[in-house]
């Protein structure tokens, strides 16, 4: 299955899932099974599946063929080259291709001058008016390609301006760009480009990140500490004729290999194999050359040879556009697509599906509890009514006063429930505080302050280290307080269950370990960045401020996710309690009402018992239907191929 087909299938699964979820939610509403927790879960599942994005980043030294490869894999259908790809430096700013239904097809460009301000890229995304917008006509490939040429635009600035923009560093002269005869320096005109088009793959949540060559990568910290580490897959490209050069290796080390991370989602492409094709060598000789380049590159990068995939992006594009199957096969492009589809994307989709399946199980349990309480209530009434068979008036009166007494006792026990609630709330507030935005802000403000100290240069790593260790402490504390809440909830739920015949069950607590891991991963990418050649740049306050801003936006995502999960968990506990209290109150009035009717001989006892029987029957059916509907959601169409790791597949190329 090609990358495109795999993605289509995933899209079909998502659409079907969304539809079924909507049906389930309507059905639940009709049967009065919705409570705050159930609704919240439904909503989360819906948005999880709807907004799932998969980002594939293309990273390499300039002119290795990143843009050409994107053209070949994704845009051959337009019958021409869409992303600008040419000799020398071409793509000047990071370019994200994606689809947002709320925005018309367009190219948005963020001017490079925004670098003079401290806001992180994430923050600029929130202010659309600061971006230059060019509308795109997706039915006109010529206009489309012409508009996209903008990502290659440059500006000429003085050395001072270049320095302020982060393209000139007196400390590392060897990395500085060339000064032309007029003393001017060429810098990118744009800082970032967002392309919004309704390409079928992008519509299904794929986001492609094309990046410029080395220099610009180094100059935009956000790319290194945020965009690339967060990509679900990274394609690193080498040229077959040169193999791994010194600068390729520098990029690989600085941006692509993170110690302690699993580097499975890294795919190395040995591009331009057509440059090795030559009429004077036999196919076997050419193949031997390619294999040699693969083996050497794999060895230098420390990867198994199977993870280095030889292709010709250019010939692949030409072959697709001209419908030349023989050339397409020779370009080896299908092999790369296969590895992307089944390896990288397959894994990612599997993760989403299993997360969704876990959510459905929780949803099923939540709704199941509502049914369970109703069933219990009916059983109780049944016992009561059966007990009344053949009994005289005074027994019935006695029964009634017993129910009323029970009801009275239940009402006075409100204090106990209140106590549980208030302890719960108190602990919860602590967790909210630990994970809240103000806490994070304070930490990062301290870091910014520390980095401003004169002579900090060598202490930068330490300052980061201290911030991360405080953040870690905070998360640990949130974890232990959450565990405390869980213990408290299980204990008091058990007690309430035995006292009032409730069937409360403390919902699963959020897995804080995952957030600790996220934090560690962020720390690693930052420390790595600080280690490599950037220490001198950090002496510039604007640079370090930007870096902290980028850090803040990434951390915020982690903290907000953690907070959201804590919230859901507690909402679910609280709404269970509410739901059971409500049902119990209803139960008292139903029982009294039943007795009243019997007392007034409005209904015969047997009739009433038959009614309850029918109710029970209906509940059993409801339960069965709930099973059926939730099962369907979990077992959406299975893919004919199980995803396999990228490495195992590339042999096929
Ligand atoms: N012979 C050959 N040339 C290729 C191949 N892939 C790309 N090229 C050429 O290499 C040049 C650079 O390709 P780009 O796609 O612009 O490279 P890039 O990595 O995007 O470069 P920057 O945008 O500058 O970072 C272009 O002239 C392409 O046509 C290939 O497989 N074979
Ligand atoms: Mg390019």
Tab-separated table of C-alpha atoms in Angstrom, residues 256-587:
chain	number	residue	atom	x	y	z
A	256	UNK	CA	17.942	14.667	14.300
A	257	UNK	CA	19.445	12.371	16.767
A	258	UNK	CA	18.357	12.782	20.344
A	259	UNK	CA	19.955	10.628	22.914
A	260	UNK	CA	17.475	8.562	24.856
A	261	UNK	CA	14.694	9.071	22.321
A	262	UNK	CA	13.586	6.313	20.095
A	263	UNK	CA	14.829	7.310	16.707
A	264	UNK	CA	12.488	4.965	14.870
A	265	UNK	CA	10.586	7.784	13.296
A	266	UNK	CA	13.693	8.866	11.408
A	267	UNK	CA	13.974	7.913	7.794
A	268	UNK	CA	17.163	8.552	5.882
A	269	UNK	CA	16.904	9.030	2.151
A	270	UNK	CA	19.835	8.684	-0.190
A	271	UNK	CA	18.542	10.924	-2.972
A	272	UNK	CA	19.695	11.579	-6.528
A	273	UNK	CA	20.684	7.995	-7.265
A	274	UNK	CA	20.136	8.899	-10.913
A	275	UNK	CA	23.419	10.803	-10.778
A	276	UNK	CA	25.080	7.395	-10.486
A	277	UNK	CA	23.295	6.026	-13.540
A	278	UNK	CA	25.636	6.126	-16.452
A	279	UNK	CA	25.707	4.451	-19.807
A	280	UNK	CA	29.211	3.092	-19.393
A	281	UNK	CA	28.498	1.074	-16.240
A	282	UNK	CA	26.438	-2.101	-16.114
A	283	UNK	CA	23.287	-2.112	-13.973
A	284	UNK	CA	25.093	-4.398	-11.541
A	285	UNK	CA	27.969	-1.957	-11.224
A	286	UNK	CA	25.544	0.907	-10.603
A	287	UNK	CA	23.693	-1.125	-8.009
A	288	UNK	CA	26.979	-1.944	-6.306
A	289	UNK	CA	27.797	1.761	-6.130
A	290	UNK	CA	24.427	2.567	-4.621
A	291	UNK	CA	24.800	-0.230	-2.091
A	292	UNK	CA	28.229	1.015	-1.148
A	293	UNK	CA	26.926	4.544	-0.578
A	294	UNK	CA	24.069	3.144	1.488
A	295	UNK	CA	26.351	1.046	3.627
A	296	UNK	CA	28.823	3.854	4.242
A	297	UNK	CA	26.107	6.382	5.038
A	298	UNK	CA	24.365	3.988	7.389
A	299	UNK	CA	27.607	3.304	9.172
A	300	UNK	CA	28.463	6.967	9.633
A	301	UNK	CA	24.974	7.765	10.917
A	302	UNK	CA	24.923	4.712	13.134
A	303	UNK	CA	21.861	3.130	11.552
A	304	UNK	CA	21.095	-0.259	10.050
A	305	UNK	CA	21.558	-0.169	6.288
A	306	UNK	CA	17.879	-0.966	5.734
A	307	UNK	CA	16.973	2.388	7.244
A	308	UNK	CA	18.772	4.273	4.474
A	309	UNK	CA	16.570	4.326	1.403
A	310	UNK	CA	17.975	5.125	-2.021
A	311	UNK	CA	15.732	7.119	-4.389
A	312	UNK	CA	15.681	9.611	-7.170
A	313	UNK	CA	13.137	12.277	-6.289
A	314	UNK	CA	13.541	14.038	-9.592
A	315	UNK	CA	13.135	10.935	-11.764
A	316	UNK	CA	10.265	9.826	-9.555
A	317	UNK	CA	8.481	13.125	-10.180
A	318	UNK	CA	9.149	13.006	-13.902
A	319	UNK	CA	7.997	9.375	-14.044
A	320	UNK	CA	4.736	10.127	-12.264
A	321	UNK	CA	4.027	13.176	-14.397
A	322	UNK	CA	4.747	11.365	-17.673
A	323	UNK	CA	3.266	8.046	-16.574
A	324	UNK	CA	6.550	6.211	-17.149
A	325	UNK	CA	6.325	3.056	-15.032
A	326	UNK	CA	9.772	1.838	-15.870
A	327	UNK	CA	11.360	5.092	-14.751
A	328	UNK	CA	9.196	5.141	-11.625
A	329	UNK	CA	10.480	1.718	-10.671
A	330	UNK	CA	14.050	2.783	-11.343
A	331	UNK	CA	13.562	5.878	-9.156
A	332	UNK	CA	12.770	3.593	-6.191
A	333	UNK	CA	10.228	6.180	-5.047
A	334	UNK	CA	7.514	3.561	-4.375
A	335	UNK	CA	9.824	1.865	-1.868
A	336	UNK	CA	10.220	5.083	0.089
A	337	UNK	CA	6.475	5.695	0.031
A	338	UNK	CA	5.910	2.220	1.365
A	339	UNK	CA	8.318	2.789	4.215
A	340	UNK	CA	6.663	6.099	5.068
A	341	UNK	CA	3.181	4.656	4.885
A	342	UNK	CA	3.510	1.450	6.745
A	343	UNK	CA	6.351	2.270	9.041
A	344	UNK	CA	6.039	5.805	10.201
A	345	UNK	CA	2.384	6.542	9.529
A	346	UNK	CA	1.232	3.072	10.405
A	347	UNK	CA	2.735	3.338	13.866
A	348	UNK	CA	1.240	6.729	14.402
A	349	UNK	CA	-2.220	5.578	13.385
A	350	UNK	CA	-1.966	2.586	15.625
A	351	UNK	CA	-1.269	4.899	18.550
A	352	UNK	CA	-4.315	7.030	17.789
A	353	UNK	CA	-6.541	4.005	17.442
A	354	UNK	CA	-5.467	2.505	20.704
A	355	UNK	CA	-5.894	5.832	22.512
A	356	UNK	CA	-9.381	6.059	21.083
A	357	UNK	CA	-10.178	2.486	22.054
A	358	UNK	CA	-9.163	3.224	25.640
A	359	UNK	CA	-11.425	6.279	25.641
A	360	UNK	CA	-14.341	4.183	24.397
A	361	UNK	CA	-13.840	1.643	27.170
A	362	UNK	CA	-14.072	4.435	29.727
A	363	UNK	CA	-17.139	5.839	28.038
A	364	UNK	CA	-18.785	2.430	28.052
A	365	UNK	CA	-18.046	2.036	31.761
A	366	UNK	CA	-19.396	5.482	32.547
A	367	UNK	CA	-22.677	4.872	30.731
A	368	UNK	CA	-22.840	1.326	32.075
A	369	UNK	CA	-22.891	2.664	35.608
A	370	UNK	CA	-25.995	4.709	34.888
A	371	UNK	CA	-27.762	1.593	33.665
A	372	UNK	CA	-26.506	-0.372	36.614
A	373	UNK	CA	-28.025	2.023	39.155
A	374	UNK	CA	-31.353	1.918	37.403
A	375	UNK	CA	-31.311	-1.828	37.422
A	376	UNK	CA	-30.557	-1.912	41.123
A	377	UNK	CA	-33.398	0.443	41.872
A	378	UNK	CA	-35.815	-1.715	39.968
A	379	UNK	CA	-34.614	-4.811	41.797
A	380	UNK	CA	-35.166	-3.098	45.109
A	381	UNK	CA	-38.658	-2.055	44.187
A	382	UNK	CA	-39.389	-5.527	43.016
A	383	UNK	CA	-38.398	-7.061	46.319
A	384	UNK	CA	-40.472	-4.520	48.153
A	385	UNK	CA	-43.564	-5.097	46.025
A	386	UNK	CA	-43.260	-8.876	46.116
A	387	UNK	CA	-43.110	-8.568	49.876
A	388	UNK	CA	-46.452	-6.805	49.812
A	389	UNK	CA	-48.272	-9.689	48.163
A	390	UNK	CA	-51.156	-10.856	50.337
A	391	UNK	CA	-50.349	-8.274	53.007
A	392	UNK	CA	-53.022	-6.129	54.637
A	393	UNK	CA	-53.354	-2.398	54.917
A	394	UNK	CA	-51.380	-1.921	58.082
A	395	UNK	CA	-48.368	-3.759	56.693
A	396	UNK	CA	-48.463	-1.521	53.668
A	397	UNK	CA	-48.663	1.551	55.877
A	398	UNK	CA	-45.720	0.299	57.858
A	399	UNK	CA	-43.715	-0.225	54.715
A	400	UNK	CA	-44.447	3.293	53.653
A	401	UNK	CA	-43.250	4.797	56.872
A	402	UNK	CA	-40.095	2.697	56.651
A	403	UNK	CA	-39.284	4.125	53.236
A	404	UNK	CA	-39.940	7.612	54.533
A	405	UNK	CA	-37.617	7.029	57.416
A	406	UNK	CA	-34.902	5.731	55.124
A	407	UNK	CA	-35.371	8.773	52.950
A	408	UNK	CA	-34.985	11.056	55.956
A	409	UNK	CA	-31.770	9.304	56.995
A	410	UNK	CA	-30.456	9.578	53.492
A	411	UNK	CA	-31.076	13.313	53.460
A	412	UNK	CA	-29.197	13.876	56.689
A	413	UNK	CA	-26.231	11.897	55.415
A	414	UNK	CA	-25.615	14.751	52.994
A	415	UNK	CA	-22.959	16.045	55.380
A	416	UNK	CA	-20.791	12.990	54.818
A	417	UNK	CA	-20.919	13.399	51.073
A	418	UNK	CA	-20.186	17.071	51.474
A	419	UNK	CA	-17.075	16.206	53.466
A	420	UNK	CA	-15.800	13.915	50.721
A	421	UNK	CA	-16.402	16.667	48.237
A	422	UNK	CA	-14.545	19.291	50.164
A	423	UNK	CA	-11.424	17.169	50.731
A	424	UNK	CA	-11.487	16.259	47.089
A	425	UNK	CA	-11.703	19.889	46.086
A	426	UNK	CA	-8.888	20.934	48.352
A	427	UNK	CA	-6.483	18.350	46.946
A	428	UNK	CA	-7.596	19.108	43.467
A	429	UNK	CA	-6.834	22.775	43.894
A	430	UNK	CA	-3.264	21.869	44.762
A	431	UNK	CA	-2.867	19.881	41.574
A	432	UNK	CA	-4.440	22.659	39.531
A	433	UNK	CA	-2.027	25.094	41.051
A	434	UNK	CA	0.985	22.895	40.287
A	435	UNK	CA	-0.012	22.435	36.670
A	436	UNK	CA	-1.463	25.893	36.086
A	437	UNK	CA	-0.207	28.486	33.634
A	438	UNK	CA	0.752	31.011	36.365
A	439	UNK	CA	3.155	28.508	37.944
A	440	UNK	CA	4.775	27.775	34.612
A	441	UNK	CA	5.001	31.482	33.834
A	442	UNK	CA	6.759	32.193	37.118
A	443	UNK	CA	9.316	29.457	36.489
A	444	UNK	CA	10.115	30.703	33.024
A	445	UNK	CA	10.273	34.325	34.139
A	446	UNK	CA	12.946	33.227	36.597
A	447	UNK	CA	14.833	31.486	33.834
A	448	UNK	CA	14.679	34.597	31.639
A	449	UNK	CA	15.949	36.669	34.564
A	450	UNK	CA	18.800	34.244	35.201
A	451	UNK	CA	19.838	34.273	31.556
A	452	UNK	CA	20.046	38.060	31.630
A	453	UNK	CA	22.759	38.030	34.267
A	454	UNK	CA	26.019	39.403	32.895
A	455	UNK	CA	28.579	36.686	32.396
A	456	UNK	CA	25.934	33.949	32.228
A	457	UNK	CA	27.472	32.420	29.082
A	458	UNK	CA	28.926	29.393	30.773
A	459	UNK	CA	26.107	29.102	33.251
A	460	UNK	CA	23.372	28.791	30.654
A	461	UNK	CA	23.148	25.039	30.813
A	462	UNK	CA	23.032	25.191	34.567
A	463	UNK	CA	20.213	27.744	34.550
A	464	UNK	CA	18.194	25.505	32.223
A	465	UNK	CA	19.038	22.489	34.327
A	466	UNK	CA	17.743	24.189	37.454
A	467	UNK	CA	14.526	25.270	35.807
A	468	UNK	CA	13.878	21.774	34.528
A	469	UNK	CA	14.597	20.226	37.868
A	470	UNK	CA	12.116	22.564	39.558
A	471	UNK	CA	9.535	21.764	36.892
A	472	UNK	CA	10.172	18.086	37.453
A	473	UNK	CA	9.668	18.518	41.166
A	474	UNK	CA	6.366	20.259	40.523
A	475	UNK	CA	5.189	17.455	38.269
A	476	UNK	CA	6.254	14.860	40.798
A	477	UNK	CA	4.277	16.665	43.429
A	478	UNK	CA	1.257	16.789	41.140
A	479	UNK	CA	1.664	13.074	40.623
A	480	UNK	CA	1.791	12.259	44.320
A	481	UNK	CA	-1.161	14.526	45.092
A	482	UNK	CA	-3.109	12.845	42.322
A	483	UNK	CA	-2.293	9.490	43.839
A	484	UNK	CA	-3.558	10.828	47.152
A	485	UNK	CA	-6.812	11.918	45.527
A	486	UNK	CA	-7.174	8.501	43.991
A	487	UNK	CA	-6.717	6.769	47.346
A	488	UNK	CA	-9.141	9.155	48.993
A	489	UNK	CA	-11.747	8.651	46.285
A	490	UNK	CA	-11.501	4.865	46.291
A	491	UNK	CA	-11.768	4.782	50.070
A	492	UNK	CA	-14.746	7.066	50.385
A	493	UNK	CA	-16.495	5.573	47.378
A	494	UNK	CA	-16.194	2.148	48.932
A	495	UNK	CA	-17.690	3.470	52.125
A	496	UNK	CA	-20.544	5.238	50.366
A	497	UNK	CA	-21.188	2.109	48.317
A	498	UNK	CA	-21.621	-0.056	51.377
A	499	UNK	CA	-23.618	2.541	53.262
A	500	UNK	CA	-26.010	3.593	50.533
A	501	UNK	CA	-25.787	0.766	48.077
A	502	UNK	CA	-24.157	2.984	45.494
A	503	UNK	CA	-21.987	1.553	42.760
A	504	UNK	CA	-19.396	4.294	42.637
A	505	UNK	CA	-16.049	3.501	41.158
A	506	UNK	CA	-13.148	5.923	41.136
A	507	UNK	CA	-12.218	6.580	37.486
A	508	UNK	CA	-8.705	5.791	36.320
A	509	UNK	CA	-6.253	8.480	37.316
A	510	UNK	CA	-4.234	10.229	34.586
A	511	UNK	CA	-0.855	8.747	33.781
A	512	UNK	CA	1.431	11.496	35.029
A	513	UNK	CA	4.476	9.500	33.967
A	514	UNK	CA	3.723	10.365	30.406
A	515	UNK	CA	4.016	14.062	31.149
A	516	UNK	CA	7.271	13.488	32.993
A	517	UNK	CA	8.559	11.813	29.862
A	518	UNK	CA	7.427	14.724	27.728
A	519	UNK	CA	9.215	17.095	30.041
A	520	UNK	CA	12.379	15.028	29.803
A	521	UNK	CA	12.187	14.948	26.057
A	522	UNK	CA	11.855	18.724	25.921
A	523	UNK	CA	14.771	19.072	28.273
A	524	UNK	CA	16.903	16.816	26.111
A	525	UNK	CA	16.172	18.735	22.946
A	526	UNK	CA	17.021	22.001	24.672
A	527	UNK	CA	20.196	20.812	26.304
A	528	UNK	CA	21.338	19.313	23.049
A	529	UNK	CA	20.682	22.577	21.313
A	530	UNK	CA	22.571	24.497	23.976
A	531	UNK	CA	25.488	22.165	23.607
A	532	UNK	CA	26.076	22.447	19.930
A	533	UNK	CA	27.752	25.566	18.684
A	534	UNK	CA	24.990	27.816	19.942
A	535	UNK	CA	26.440	28.686	23.294
A	536	UNK	CA	27.918	31.895	21.933
A	537	UNK	CA	24.654	33.041	20.432
A	538	UNK	CA	23.105	32.687	23.830
A	539	UNK	CA	25.114	35.615	25.017
A	540	UNK	CA	22.685	37.739	23.019
A	541	UNK	CA	19.698	38.540	25.191
A	542	UNK	CA	17.190	38.601	22.305
A	543	UNK	CA	18.261	35.153	21.270
A	544	UNK	CA	17.922	33.599	24.672
A	545	UNK	CA	14.612	35.329	25.211
A	546	UNK	CA	13.311	33.844	22.008
A	547	UNK	CA	14.528	30.438	23.067
A	548	UNK	CA	12.723	30.693	26.401
A	549	UNK	CA	9.562	31.777	24.594
A	550	UNK	CA	9.779	28.751	22.360
A	551	UNK	CA	10.301	26.594	25.423
A	552	UNK	CA	7.257	28.151	27.069
A	553	UNK	CA	4.945	27.383	24.172
A	554	UNK	CA	6.027	23.758	24.155
A	555	UNK	CA	5.736	23.326	27.882
A	556	UNK	CA	2.341	24.943	27.877
A	557	UNK	CA	1.020	22.217	25.620
A	558	UNK	CA	2.237	19.527	28.015
A	559	UNK	CA	0.863	21.265	31.079
A	560	UNK	CA	-2.460	22.022	29.481
A	561	UNK	CA	-2.866	18.423	28.409
A	562	UNK	CA	-2.054	17.225	31.910
A	563	UNK	CA	-4.475	19.689	33.408
A	564	UNK	CA	-7.179	18.637	30.973
A	565	UNK	CA	-6.785	15.009	31.950
A	566	UNK	CA	-6.846	15.778	35.635
A	567	UNK	CA	-9.982	17.771	35.040
A	568	UNK	CA	-11.695	14.982	33.152
A	569	UNK	CA	-10.784	12.441	35.781
A	570	UNK	CA	-12.247	14.549	38.555
A	571	UNK	CA	-15.262	15.566	36.580
A	572	UNK	CA	-15.979	11.928	36.060
A	573	UNK	CA	-15.708	11.199	39.804
A	574	UNK	CA	-17.895	14.146	40.769
A	575	UNK	CA	-20.529	13.467	38.158
A	576	UNK	CA	-20.795	9.839	39.237
A	577	UNK	CA	-21.559	10.976	42.720
A	578	UNK	CA	-24.096	13.504	41.454
A	579	UNK	CA	-25.744	10.983	39.194
A	580	UNK	CA	-26.092	8.386	41.919
A	581	UNK	CA	-27.461	10.864	44.421
A	582	UNK	CA	-29.989	12.039	41.902
A	583	UNK	CA	-31.031	8.514	40.974
A	584	UNK	CA	-31.336	7.616	44.623
A	585	UNK	CA	-33.604	10.567	45.336
A	586	UNK	CA	-35.741	9.624	42.372
A	587	UNK	CA	-35.778	6.091	43.683
